[in-house]
Coordinates of C-alpha atoms in Angstrom, one line a residue:
X1424 CA 78.9 86.8 145.6
X1425 CA 82.1 84.9 146.1
X1426 CA 81.5 83.5 142.7
X1427 CA 81.2 86.9 141.2
X1428 CA 84.2 88.3 142.9
X1429 CA 86.4 85.2 141.9
X1430 CA 85.2 85.7 138.2
X1431 CA 85.7 89.6 138.2
X1432 CA 89.3 88.8 139.8
X1433 CA 90.2 86.5 136.9
X1434 CA 88.9 88.7 134.1
X1435 CA 90.5 92.0 135.4
X1436 CA 93.9 90.2 136.1
X1437 CA 94.2 88.6 132.6
X1438 CA 93.4 92.0 131.0
X1439 CA 95.8 93.9 133.2
X1440 CA 98.5 91.2 132.5
X1441 CA 98.0 90.6 128.9
X1442 CA 97.0 94.0 127.4
X1443 CA 100.1 95.8 128.6
X1444 CA 102.4 93.3 127.0
X1445 CA 100.5 93.2 123.7
X1446 CA 100.6 97.0 123.5
X1447 CA 104.3 96.9 124.5
X1448 CA 104.9 94.6 121.5
X1449 CA 102.9 96.8 119.2
X1450 CA 100.2 94.2 118.5
X1451 CA 97.3 96.6 120.0
X1452 CA 94.9 96.2 122.7
X1453 CA 92.5 94.1 120.9
X1454 CA 94.8 91.2 120.5
X1455 CA 95.8 91.5 124.1
X1456 CA 92.2 91.3 125.4
X1457 CA 91.5 88.3 122.9
X1458 CA 94.6 86.6 124.1
X1459 CA 93.7 87.1 127.6
X1460 CA 90.4 85.3 127.1
X1461 CA 92.0 82.3 125.3
X1462 CA 94.4 82.0 128.3
X1463 CA 91.8 81.9 131.1
X1464 CA 89.2 80.1 129.0
X1465 CA 90.4 77.1 126.7
X1466 CA 93.9 76.9 128.0
X1467 CA 93.6 77.3 131.7
X1468 CA 89.8 76.6 132.1
X1469 CA 89.4 79.2 134.9
X1470 CA 86.0 80.5 133.3
X1471 CA 83.2 78.5 132.0
X1472 CA 79.7 78.6 130.8
X1473 CA 79.1 82.0 132.3
X1474 CA 81.0 83.5 129.4
X1475 CA 78.1 83.4 127.2
X1476 CA 75.9 85.4 129.6
X1477 CA 78.7 87.8 130.3
X1478 CA 79.4 88.5 126.7
X1479 CA 75.6 89.6 126.3
X1480 CA 76.5 92.4 129.0
X1481 CA 79.8 93.0 127.6
X1482 CA 78.4 93.8 124.1
X1483 CA 76.9 97.0 125.7
X1484 CA 80.4 98.4 125.2
X1485 CA 79.6 98.3 121.5
X1486 CA 76.6 100.3 122.3
X1487 CA 78.4 102.7 124.3
X1488 CA 81.0 103.1 121.5
X1489 CA 78.4 103.8 118.7
X1490 CA 77.0 106.6 121.2
X1491 CA 80.5 108.3 121.4
X1492 CA 81.0 108.1 117.6
X1493 CA 77.5 109.7 117.2
X1494 CA 78.4 112.5 119.3
X1495 CA 81.2 113.3 116.8
X1496 CA 78.9 113.4 113.9
X1497 CA 76.6 116.3 113.2
X1498 CA 73.4 115.4 111.3
X1499 CA 74.5 117.3 108.2
X1500 CA 77.7 115.3 108.2
X1501 CA 75.6 111.9 108.6
X1502 CA 73.5 113.1 105.4
X1503 CA 76.7 113.8 103.5
X1504 CA 77.7 110.3 104.1
X1505 CA 74.4 108.9 102.5
X1506 CA 76.1 107.9 99.3
X1507 CA 78.7 105.9 101.2
X1508 CA 76.1 104.3 103.3
X1509 CA 73.8 103.2 100.7
X1510 CA 76.5 102.7 97.8
X1511 CA 79.7 101.5 99.6
X1512 CA 78.0 99.7 102.5
X1513 CA 75.1 98.2 100.4
X1514 CA 77.4 96.8 97.9
X1515 CA 79.7 95.3 100.3
X1516 CA 76.7 93.4 102.0
X1517 CA 75.1 92.1 98.9
X1518 CA 78.1 90.9 97.1
X1519 CA 79.6 89.3 100.4
X1520 CA 76.5 87.7 100.9
X1521 CA 76.2 86.1 97.6
X1522 CA 79.7 85.0 97.3
X1523 CA 79.7 83.2 100.7
X1524 CA 76.0 81.9 99.9
X1525 CA 77.6 80.4 96.8
X1526 CA 80.5 78.8 98.5
X1527 CA 78.2 77.2 101.1
X1528 CA 76.1 75.7 98.2
X1529 CA 78.9 74.4 96.7
X1530 CA 79.9 72.7 99.7
X1531 CA 76.4 70.8 99.6
X1532 CA 74.1 73.1 101.7
X1533 CA 70.6 74.0 100.7
X1534 CA 69.9 77.5 99.3
X1535 CA 68.1 78.5 102.7
X1536 CA 71.0 77.5 104.9
X1537 CA 73.5 78.9 102.5
X1538 CA 71.8 82.3 102.3
X1539 CA 71.7 82.5 106.2
X1540 CA 75.5 81.6 106.5
X1541 CA 76.0 84.4 103.9
X1542 CA 74.3 87.0 105.5
X1543 CA 75.6 86.0 108.9
X1544 CA 79.2 86.0 108.0
X1545 CA 78.9 89.1 105.6
X1546 CA 78.9 91.4 108.6
X1547 CA 82.3 92.7 110.0
X1548 CA 83.4 93.4 113.7
X1549 CA 82.4 96.7 114.5
X1550 CA 84.1 96.7 118.1
X1551 CA 87.3 95.3 116.8
X1552 CA 87.6 97.6 113.8
X1553 CA 86.6 100.8 115.3
X1554 CA 88.5 100.2 118.5
X1555 CA 91.7 99.5 116.4
X1556 CA 91.1 102.5 114.0
X1557 CA 90.9 104.8 117.0
X1558 CA 93.8 103.4 118.5
X1559 CA 95.9 103.8 115.5
X1560 CA 94.5 107.3 114.7
X1561 CA 93.2 106.1 111.3
X1562 CA 89.5 107.1 112.0
X1563 CA 89.9 110.3 109.7
X1564 CA 91.8 108.7 106.8
X1565 CA 89.8 108.0 103.8
X1566 CA 89.8 104.3 104.6
X1567 CA 89.0 104.9 108.1
X1568 CA 85.8 106.8 107.0
X1569 CA 84.8 104.4 104.3
X1570 CA 85.4 101.5 107.0
X1571 CA 82.9 103.4 109.2
X1572 CA 80.5 103.9 106.6
X1573 CA 80.3 100.1 105.9
X1574 CA 80.1 99.3 109.6
X1575 CA 77.3 101.8 110.1
X1576 CA 75.4 100.3 107.2
X1577 CA 76.0 96.7 108.6
X1578 CA 74.7 97.6 111.9
X1579 CA 71.5 99.0 110.4
X1580 CA 71.3 95.7 108.0
X1581 CA 71.1 93.5 111.2
X1582 CA 67.4 95.0 111.7
X1583 CA 65.9 93.7 108.4
X1584 CA 68.3 90.6 108.4
X1585 CA 66.7 89.4 111.7
X1586 CA 63.0 90.1 110.2
X1587 CA 64.0 87.9 107.1
X1588 CA 65.5 85.0 108.8
X1589 CA 62.2 83.4 109.9
X1590 CA 61.3 83.2 106.2
X1591 CA 64.3 80.8 105.6
X1592 CA 62.9 78.5 108.4
X1593 CA 63.0 74.8 107.0
X1594 CA 59.6 73.0 107.2
X1595 CA 57.3 76.2 107.9
X1596 CA 54.5 77.2 105.9
X1597 CA 54.0 80.7 104.3
X1598 CA 50.9 82.9 105.5
X1599 CA 49.5 86.1 104.4
X1600 CA 48.0 88.0 107.3
X1601 CA 44.9 90.1 107.1
X1602 CA 46.9 93.3 107.5
X1603 CA 49.2 92.2 104.7
X1604 CA 52.2 91.0 106.5
X1605 CA 53.9 88.0 105.7
X1606 CA 55.1 85.3 108.1
X1607 CA 56.0 81.7 108.6
X1608 CA 54.6 79.4 111.1
X1609 CA 57.3 77.3 112.6
X1610 CA 57.8 74.9 115.4
X1611 CA 60.8 76.6 116.5
X1612 CA 60.5 78.8 119.4
X1613 CA 61.0 82.2 118.3
X1614 CA 59.6 84.3 121.2
X1615 CA 61.1 84.8 124.4
X1616 CA 58.5 84.3 127.3
X1617 CA 58.4 87.5 129.6
X1618 CA 60.1 89.7 127.1
X1619 CA 59.0 93.3 127.2
X1620 CA 57.7 94.6 123.7
X1621 CA 55.5 97.4 122.5
X1622 CA 54.9 95.7 118.9
X1623 CA 54.1 92.1 119.9
X1624 CA 50.8 91.2 118.3
X1625 CA 50.6 94.4 116.5
X1626 CA 49.8 94.4 112.6
X1627 CA 52.7 95.5 110.1
X1628 CA 51.4 99.0 110.0
X1629 CA 51.3 99.4 113.5
X1630 CA 54.7 98.2 114.3
X1631 CA 56.0 100.7 111.8
X1632 CA 54.0 103.5 113.4
X1633 CA 55.2 102.7 116.7
X1634 CA 58.8 102.3 115.7
X1635 CA 58.8 105.8 114.0
X1636 CA 57.0 107.4 116.8
X1637 CA 59.5 105.9 119.4
X1638 CA 62.7 107.4 117.1
X1639 CA 60.9 110.6 117.0
X1640 CA 60.5 110.7 120.6
X1641 CA 64.1 110.1 121.2
X1642 CA 65.0 113.0 118.6
X1643 CA 62.7 115.6 120.3
X1644 CA 64.0 114.7 123.9
X1645 CA 67.4 114.9 122.7
X1646 CA 66.6 118.5 121.2
X1647 CA 64.5 119.9 123.9
X1648 CA 65.1 118.1 127.1
X1649 CA 68.6 117.7 127.4
X1650 CA 69.5 121.3 128.4
X1651 CA 66.9 121.6 131.3
X1652 CA 67.9 118.2 132.5
X1653 CA 71.6 119.0 132.6
X1654 CA 70.8 122.2 134.3
X1655 CA 68.8 120.4 137.0
X1656 CA 71.8 118.1 137.2
X1657 CA 74.1 120.9 137.7
X1658 CA 72.0 122.4 140.5
X1659 CA 72.9 119.3 142.5
X1660 CA 76.5 120.2 142.3
X1661 CA 77.3 116.7 142.6
X1662 CA 80.1 115.3 140.1
X1663 CA 78.8 111.6 140.2
X1664 CA 75.4 112.6 139.0
X1665 CA 76.7 113.6 135.5
X1666 CA 78.0 110.0 135.1
X1667 CA 74.7 108.6 136.3
X1668 CA 72.8 110.8 133.8
X1669 CA 75.4 109.8 130.7
X1670 CA 74.5 106.2 131.7
X1671 CA 70.9 106.9 132.1
X1672 CA 70.9 108.2 128.6
X1673 CA 72.4 105.2 127.0
X1674 CA 70.8 102.5 128.8
X1675 CA 67.4 104.1 128.6
X1676 CA 67.6 104.7 124.8
X1677 CA 68.8 101.0 124.4
X1678 CA 66.2 99.7 126.3
X1679 CA 63.5 101.8 124.2
X1680 CA 65.2 100.4 121.2
X1681 CA 64.6 96.9 122.1
X1682 CA 61.0 97.4 123.0
X1683 CA 60.3 97.7 119.2
X1684 CA 62.9 95.2 118.2
X1685 CA 65.7 97.4 117.0
X1686 CA 69.2 97.2 117.7
X1687 CA 70.2 99.0 120.8
X1688 CA 73.5 100.1 119.1
X1689 CA 71.5 101.8 116.4
X1690 CA 69.5 103.8 118.8
X1691 CA 72.5 104.7 120.8
X1692 CA 74.1 106.0 117.6
X1693 CA 71.0 108.1 116.7
X1694 CA 71.0 109.6 120.2
X1695 CA 74.5 110.5 119.8
X1696 CA 74.1 112.3 116.4
X1697 CA 70.9 114.2 117.9
X1698 CA 73.3 115.5 120.9
X1699 CA 76.3 116.2 118.6
X1700 CA 75.5 119.9 118.6
X1701 CA 74.9 120.0 122.4
X1702 CA 76.9 122.1 124.9
X1703 CA 77.1 118.8 126.8
X1704 CA 78.9 116.8 124.2
X1705 CA 82.2 116.8 125.8
X1706 CA 80.8 116.0 129.2
X1707 CA 78.9 113.0 127.9
X1708 CA 81.9 111.8 126.3
X1709 CA 84.3 112.1 129.3
X1710 CA 81.9 110.6 131.6
X1711 CA 81.4 107.3 129.2
X1712 CA 84.7 106.8 127.5
X1713 CA 86.0 104.7 130.4
X1714 CA 83.0 102.6 130.8
X1715 CA 83.1 102.0 127.1
X1716 CA 87.0 100.8 127.1
X1717 CA 86.4 98.5 129.9
X1718 CA 83.2 96.9 128.5
X1719 CA 84.6 96.5 125.2
X1720 CA 87.8 95.0 126.7
X1721 CA 85.6 92.6 128.4
X1722 CA 83.7 91.8 125.3
X1723 CA 87.0 90.7 123.5
X1724 CA 87.9 88.7 126.3
X1725 CA 84.7 86.8 126.3
X1726 CA 85.2 86.2 122.6
X1727 CA 88.4 84.5 123.4
X1728 CA 87.1 82.6 126.2
X1729 CA 84.1 81.2 124.5
X1730 CA 86.1 79.3 121.8
X1731 CA 85.0 75.5 121.6
X1732 CA 88.6 74.1 122.5
X1733 CA 87.6 70.6 122.0
X1734 CA 85.8 71.3 118.6
X1735 CA 88.9 73.3 117.5
X1736 CA 91.4 70.4 118.4
X1737 CA 89.2 67.6 116.5
X1738 CA 89.7 69.5 113.2
X1739 CA 92.2 72.5 113.5
X1740 CA 93.2 72.6 109.9
X1741 CA 89.6 72.9 108.5
X1742 CA 88.5 75.5 110.9
X1743 CA 91.5 77.7 110.3
X1744 CA 91.0 77.2 106.7
X1745 CA 87.4 78.3 106.6
X1746 CA 88.3 81.4 108.8
X1747 CA 90.9 82.2 106.1
X1748 CA 88.6 81.5 103.3
X1749 CA 86.1 83.9 104.7
X1750 CA 88.8 86.6 105.1
X1751 CA 90.2 86.1 101.6
X1752 CA 86.6 86.2 100.2
X1753 CA 85.5 89.2 102.0
X1754 CA 89.0 90.8 101.2
X1755 CA 88.7 90.3 97.6
X1756 CA 85.2 92.0 97.4
X1757 CA 86.2 94.6 99.6
X1758 CA 89.2 95.5 97.4
X1759 CA 87.1 95.6 94.2
X1760 CA 84.6 97.8 96.1
X1761 CA 87.3 100.0 97.2
X1762 CA 88.7 100.4 93.7
X1763 CA 85.0 101.0 92.4
X1764 CA 84.6 103.8 94.9
X1765 CA 88.1 105.5 94.2
X1766 CA 90.0 104.6 97.3
X1767 CA 93.6 104.6 96.7
X1768 CA 96.8 102.9 97.8
X1769 CA 96.8 102.6 101.7
X1770 CA 93.2 103.7 102.1
X1771 CA 92.3 100.7 99.8
X1772 CA 94.4 98.4 102.0
X1773 CA 93.1 99.8 105.1
X1774 CA 89.4 99.3 104.1
X1775 CA 90.2 95.6 102.6
X1776 CA 92.1 94.2 105.7
X1777 CA 90.2 96.0 108.2
X1778 CA 86.8 94.8 107.3
X1779 CA 87.7 91.3 105.9
X1780 CA 86.9 89.4 109.1
X1781 CA 83.3 88.1 110.3
X1782 CA 81.8 90.0 113.2
X1783 CA 80.0 89.9 116.7
X1784 CA 76.6 90.4 114.9
X1785 CA 77.3 87.0 113.2
X1786 CA 77.0 85.3 116.6
X1787 CA 73.6 87.0 117.0
X1788 CA 72.3 85.9 113.7
X1789 CA 73.8 82.4 114.0
X1790 CA 72.3 81.9 117.4
X1791 CA 68.7 83.2 115.9
X1792 CA 69.1 80.7 113.0
X1793 CA 69.6 78.0 115.2
X1794 CA 66.6 78.8 117.4
X1795 CA 64.4 79.0 114.0
X1796 CA 65.9 75.5 112.9
X1797 CA 67.3 77.5 109.9
X1798 CA 70.8 76.1 110.4
X1799 CA 71.6 73.0 112.2
X1800 CA 73.2 73.0 115.6
X1801 CA 76.5 71.1 114.8
X1802 CA 76.9 73.6 111.8
X1803 CA 76.2 76.4 113.8
X1804 CA 79.0 75.5 116.5
X1805 CA 81.3 75.2 113.6
X1806 CA 80.5 78.7 112.1
X1807 CA 80.8 80.4 115.5
X1808 CA 84.1 79.1 115.9
X1809 CA 84.9 80.1 112.4
X1810 CA 83.6 83.7 113.2
X1811 CA 85.8 83.6 116.5
X1812 CA 88.8 82.7 114.6
X1813 CA 88.5 85.5 112.0
X1814 CA 88.2 88.0 114.8
X1815 CA 91.4 86.8 116.2
X1816 CA 93.1 87.1 113.0
X1817 CA 92.0 90.5 112.7
X1818 CA 94.9 92.1 114.6
X1819 CA 97.3 90.5 112.7
X1820 CA 95.6 91.8 109.3
X1821 CA 96.0 95.3 110.9
X1822 CA 99.8 94.5 111.4
X1823 CA 100.1 93.5 107.8
X1824 CA 98.5 97.0 106.8
X1825 CA 101.0 98.7 108.9
X1826 CA 103.9 97.0 106.9
X1827 CA 102.1 97.9 103.7
X1828 CA 101.6 101.4 104.6
X1829 CA 105.3 101.7 105.5
X1830 CA 106.3 100.4 102.1
X1831 CA 103.8 102.7 100.3
X1832 CA 104.9 105.7 102.3
X1833 CA 103.1 108.6 103.9
X1834 CA 102.1 110.6 101.0
X1835 CA 99.6 113.2 101.7
X1836 CA 98.0 112.6 98.3
X1837 CA 96.4 109.3 99.9
X1838 CA 94.3 111.1 102.3
X1839 CA 90.9 111.8 101.3
X1840 CA 89.9 115.3 101.9
X1841 CA 86.9 115.8 104.2
X1842 CA 83.6 117.3 102.8
X1843 CA 83.6 120.7 104.1
X1844 CA 80.0 121.7 105.3
X1845 CA 81.1 125.0 107.2
X1846 CA 81.8 128.6 105.8
X1847 CA 82.9 131.6 107.7
X1848 CA 84.3 135.0 107.3
X1849 CA 87.9 133.9 108.2
X1850 CA 89.6 131.0 106.7
X1851 CA 92.8 129.7 108.5
X1852 CA 95.1 127.5 106.4
X1853 CA 97.4 125.4 108.4
X1854 CA 96.8 124.5 112.0
X1855 CA 100.3 124.2 113.6
X1856 CA 101.6 126.2 116.5
X1857 CA 101.4 129.3 114.4
X1858 CA 98.0 129.0 113.1
X1859 CA 96.7 127.5 116.7
X1860 CA 97.2 131.1 118.4
X1861 CA 95.8 132.8 115.5
X1862 CA 92.5 130.6 115.5
X1863 CA 92.3 130.8 119.4
X1864 CA 92.3 134.6 119.4
X1865 CA 89.9 134.9 116.6
X1866 CA 87.3 132.3 117.8
X1867 CA 87.5 133.6 121.3
X1868 CA 86.5 137.1 120.0
X1869 CA 83.4 135.6 118.6
X1870 CA 84.7 135.2 115.0
X1871 CA 83.9 132.1 113.2
X1872 CA 86.8 130.3 111.4
X1873 CA 86.9 127.6 109.0
X1874 CA 90.4 125.7 109.5
X1875 CA 91.9 123.7 106.6
X1876 CA 95.2 121.4 107.1
X1877 CA 96.7 118.7 105.2
X1878 CA 98.2 117.0 108.5
X1879 CA 96.0 114.5 109.8
X1880 CA 97.4 114.6 113.4
X1881 CA 97.1 118.3 113.6
X1882 CA 93.4 118.0 112.7
X1883 CA 92.9 115.2 115.1
X1884 CA 94.7 117.3 117.9
X1885 CA 92.4 120.3 117.4
X1886 CA 89.2 118.0 117.4
X1887 CA 90.1 116.6 120.9
X1888 CA 90.0 120.2 122.2
X1889 CA 86.6 120.5 120.5
X1890 CA 87.8 122.7 117.5
X1891 CA 86.5 121.4 114.2
X1892 CA 88.9 121.3 111.2
X1893 CA 88.9 119.9 107.8
X1894 CA 91.4 117.6 106.4
X1895 CA 92.6 118.3 103.0
X1896 CA 95.2 120.2 101.0
X1897 CA 94.6 124.1 101.4
X1898 CA 96.4 124.9 98.2
X1899 CA 93.7 123.2 96.3
X1900 CA 91.3 125.6 94.8
X1901 CA 88.5 123.4 94.9
X1902 CA 88.9 122.9 98.8
X1903 CA 89.0 126.8 99.2
X1904 CA 86.1 127.3 97.2
X1905 CA 84.0 124.8 99.4
X1906 CA 85.1 126.6 102.3
X1907 CA 83.6 129.7 101.1
X1908 CA 86.6 131.7 99.7
X1909 CA 84.3 133.8 97.6
X1910 CA 82.4 135.2 100.7
X1911 CA 85.3 135.1 103.2
X1912 CA 86.9 138.5 104.2
X1913 CA 90.2 137.3 105.5
X1914 CA 92.5 134.5 104.6
X1915 CA 95.4 133.4 107.1
X1916 CA 97.9 131.3 105.2
X1917 CA 100.0 129.6 108.1
X1918 CA 101.4 126.8 106.3
X1919 CA 104.9 125.1 107.5
X1920 CA 106.0 124.8 103.9
X1921 CA 107.3 128.1 102.5
X1922 CA 107.0 127.4 98.7
X1923 CA 103.4 126.2 99.4
X1924 CA 102.7 129.5 101.2
X1925 CA 104.0 131.5 98.3
X1926 CA 102.1 129.2 95.7
X1927 CA 98.8 129.5 97.7
X1928 CA 98.9 133.3 98.1
X1929 CA 99.8 134.0 94.6
X1930 CA 96.9 131.6 93.5
X1931 CA 94.3 133.2 96.0
X1932 CA 95.2 136.6 95.0
X1933 CA 94.5 135.7 91.4
X1934 CA 91.2 134.1 92.4
X1935 CA 90.0 136.9 94.9
X1936 CA 91.8 140.2 94.1
X1937 CA 89.9 141.8 96.7
X1938 CA 90.5 139.4 99.7
X1939 CA 92.8 140.3 102.6
X1940 CA 95.5 137.7 102.8
X1941 CA 97.7 137.6 106.1
X1942 CA 100.6 135.2 105.5
X1943 CA 103.2 133.4 107.7
X1944 CA 106.8 134.0 106.5
X1945 CA 109.8 132.0 107.4
X1946 CA 112.4 134.5 107.2
X1947 CA 113.1 138.1 105.4
X1948 CA 113.6 136.4 102.1
X1949 CA 110.3 134.6 102.3
X1950 CA 108.8 138.2 103.3
X1951 CA 109.9 139.5 99.9
X1952 CA 108.5 136.4 98.1
X1953 CA 105.1 136.8 99.7
X1954 CA 105.1 140.5 99.0
X1955 CA 105.5 139.9 95.2
X1956 CA 103.0 137.2 95.6
X1957 CA 100.2 139.6 97.0
X1958 CA 100.2 139.3 100.5
X1959 CA 98.5 142.2 102.5
X1960 CA 100.1 141.4 105.8
X1961 CA 103.1 139.2 106.4
X1962 CA 104.2 138.0 109.8
X1963 CA 107.7 136.3 110.3
X1964 CA 107.0 133.5 112.6
X1965 CA 109.7 134.2 115.2
X1966 CA 110.0 138.0 114.8
X1967 CA 107.6 138.9 117.6
X1968 CA 108.7 136.4 120.0
X1969 CA 112.5 137.5 119.4
X1970 CA 111.6 141.1 119.9
X1971 CA 109.9 140.4 123.2
X1972 CA 113.1 138.3 124.2
X1973 CA 115.1 141.4 123.5
X1974 CA 112.7 143.8 125.5
X1975 CA 113.3 141.3 128.5
X1976 CA 117.1 141.7 128.1
X1977 CA 116.9 145.6 128.1
X1978 CA 114.8 145.4 131.2
X1979 CA 117.3 143.3 133.1
X1980 CA 120.2 145.5 132.4
X1981 CA 118.9 148.8 133.9
X1982 CA 116.3 150.2 131.6
X1983 CA 112.7 150.5 132.8
X1984 CA 109.9 148.6 131.6
X1985 CA 108.7 151.9 129.8
X1986 CA 112.2 152.5 128.3
X1987 CA 112.6 148.9 127.2
X1988 CA 109.0 149.1 125.5
X1989 CA 109.8 152.1 123.8
X1990 CA 113.1 150.7 122.5
X1991 CA 111.0 147.5 121.2
X1992 CA 108.5 149.7 119.4
X1993 CA 111.1 151.9 117.8
X1994 CA 113.0 148.8 116.5
X1995 CA 109.6 147.3 115.2
X1996 CA 108.6 150.4 113.3
X1997 CA 112.1 150.7 111.8
X1998 CA 112.1 147.0 110.7
X1999 CA 108.7 147.3 109.1
X2000 CA 110.2 150.3 107.1
X2001 CA 113.4 148.3 106.4
X2002 CA 111.7 145.4 104.9
X2003 CA 109.4 147.6 102.6
X2004 CA 112.6 149.4 101.6
X2005 CA 114.8 146.5 100.9
X2006 CA 111.9 144.7 98.9
X2007 CA 113.0 147.3 96.0
X2008 CA 116.4 145.8 96.1
X2009 CA 115.7 142.1 96.4
X2010 CA 116.1 140.1 93.2
X2011 CA 114.2 136.7 93.0
X2012 CA 116.7 133.8 92.7
X2013 CA 119.6 135.8 93.9
X2014 CA 120.8 135.2 97.3
X2015 CA 120.9 138.6 99.6
X2016 CA 124.7 137.7 100.4
X2017 CA 125.6 138.0 96.6
X2018 CA 123.2 141.2 96.1
X2019 CA 125.6 144.3 96.5
X2020 CA 123.0 146.7 96.2
X2021 CA 120.9 145.1 98.8
X2022 CA 124.0 144.7 101.2
X2023 CA 124.8 148.5 100.8
X2024 CA 121.2 149.6 101.5
X2025 CA 120.8 147.1 104.6
X2026 CA 124.0 148.6 106.1
X2027 CA 122.7 152.2 105.6
X2028 CA 119.3 151.2 107.3
X2029 CA 121.1 149.6 110.1
X2030 CA 123.0 152.8 110.9
X2031 CA 119.6 154.7 110.8
X2032 CA 118.4 152.1 113.4
X2033 CA 121.4 152.7 115.6
X2034 CA 121.0 156.4 115.4
X2035 CA 117.3 156.2 116.4
X2036 CA 118.0 154.0 119.5
X2037 CA 120.7 156.2 120.4
X2038 CA 118.8 159.3 120.3
X2039 CA 116.2 157.6 122.4
X2040 CA 118.8 156.7 125.1
X2041 CA 120.0 160.3 125.0
X2042 CA 116.6 161.8 125.7
X2043 CA 116.5 159.3 128.6
X2044 CA 119.7 160.7 130.1
X2045 CA 118.6 164.2 129.6
X2046 CA 115.3 163.5 131.3
X2047 CA 117.2 162.0 134.3
X2048 CA 119.5 164.9 134.5

């Protein structure tokens, strides 16, 4: 117990000290955790051999992270990603494996060893990349979504790679079983005694049936059992039971995946996708997020602490050179793949620099290869250090991306629009302060809305509050068509840019002559422009709030609430009439201050307003008398 408390104190102290310093310096939390591990491990020697065992426990943070990511994805969204999963991810793994395999063969290794090395180093770090993308708010960019697709493909690819590794074992004999499965008999110890499994000893077709059956069971349980279980927990009225249930879901599904030899992370992701449409999604997310953050931090610390200090000091130049060679090789391939799939400018560099490192699954594959005698122990130790060094360099690659991003600028054109998979009777273009209020009122009244905005931060903010929005330029006709413009009944144009608002109203009016268009106006001149463009209802963004403030003034200088409200209504009605009247005198391109006819008519209408209000106050005095 004393040893456990000592180790816990060391790890937590290192994190509490190093991470805030790294965050303050703008280096990100990942680099802070890695630095903390290096300090307490290789430098100070405060932790030792228990780091490897702790790392297996800390890897559960990756499992939780994928579960939470799955909660953000609906099955339809995942199906829409299939081209990126198969094309983008599959191409990256294949080309990276072949390139790294060729480099190993040039260095004098056999093709079996070289292929095992290529497969192990082709995978990137899911934990580091996703954590950094989330921290920097890059997850919804084109580069961020492409990176996620590749990482998800890599996580899935670990399963067939693990199954393929025994075929590379040196000195083994190829056998074809009666059930048609292929395997090699090897002297290496490939089974863990005492390990629970549902598929050991089964023929190939039996393993397939059990695996498919278990995945089907998880999907059905997620659809039909979560609601009654959550209601049962709710009846206990104990907040901690929600946290216990959330942990049970992730831990239980991960355990079931291991029983059939699948990745726990993949199973957790699948469960998250199944529960993405559940009303308990936000409850699960809030309960698991703190555990995910701490376990991921612990994982990064163990990576830093597990570096073989003596091996590194014996030949630092070669090891750093190999790590850089891996990063440059993978980065070149990623850049080529990004261009082939149409990623542009900042998105291409984010994709390239973010995924150029080797990842935590490389530790798993290399350790497994050593058990099978595929890769010699001495070479395995060297490669493990190369992976750790490449992961340590990754935060610096993201810093490089930040510098490149500033030089390239924050062009909206660089943002890859979302694939719109929803339609509704109301489309809201722009989700700033104005659009948010409109959206809340309409949605709270039970009417479905489709929200479009070209500002990524606004979309991310709404998603944190559980409101789905789509990233993209609402003025683009193809985006509006995908959102169901032809079937929509109302379009609300709530963009910040007055010129884009007029352009969009004019464009939509030509596309859909019968659609009711409500537009946000900046000022009275903007109202006239929108009126000419074809808007049905035009709302000046500050008019109603200013009118309400004027009513408060009247209430506090002697008028009753009823009298102030009457004055407000009179002003409102007169202003609407005034705007319609003055629209006939407004001349596009001519400032109102230089339009004599406009000014003369405006003065006449202002006198009419004064007369209307004076008449209202005279009636008040007569009633009091």
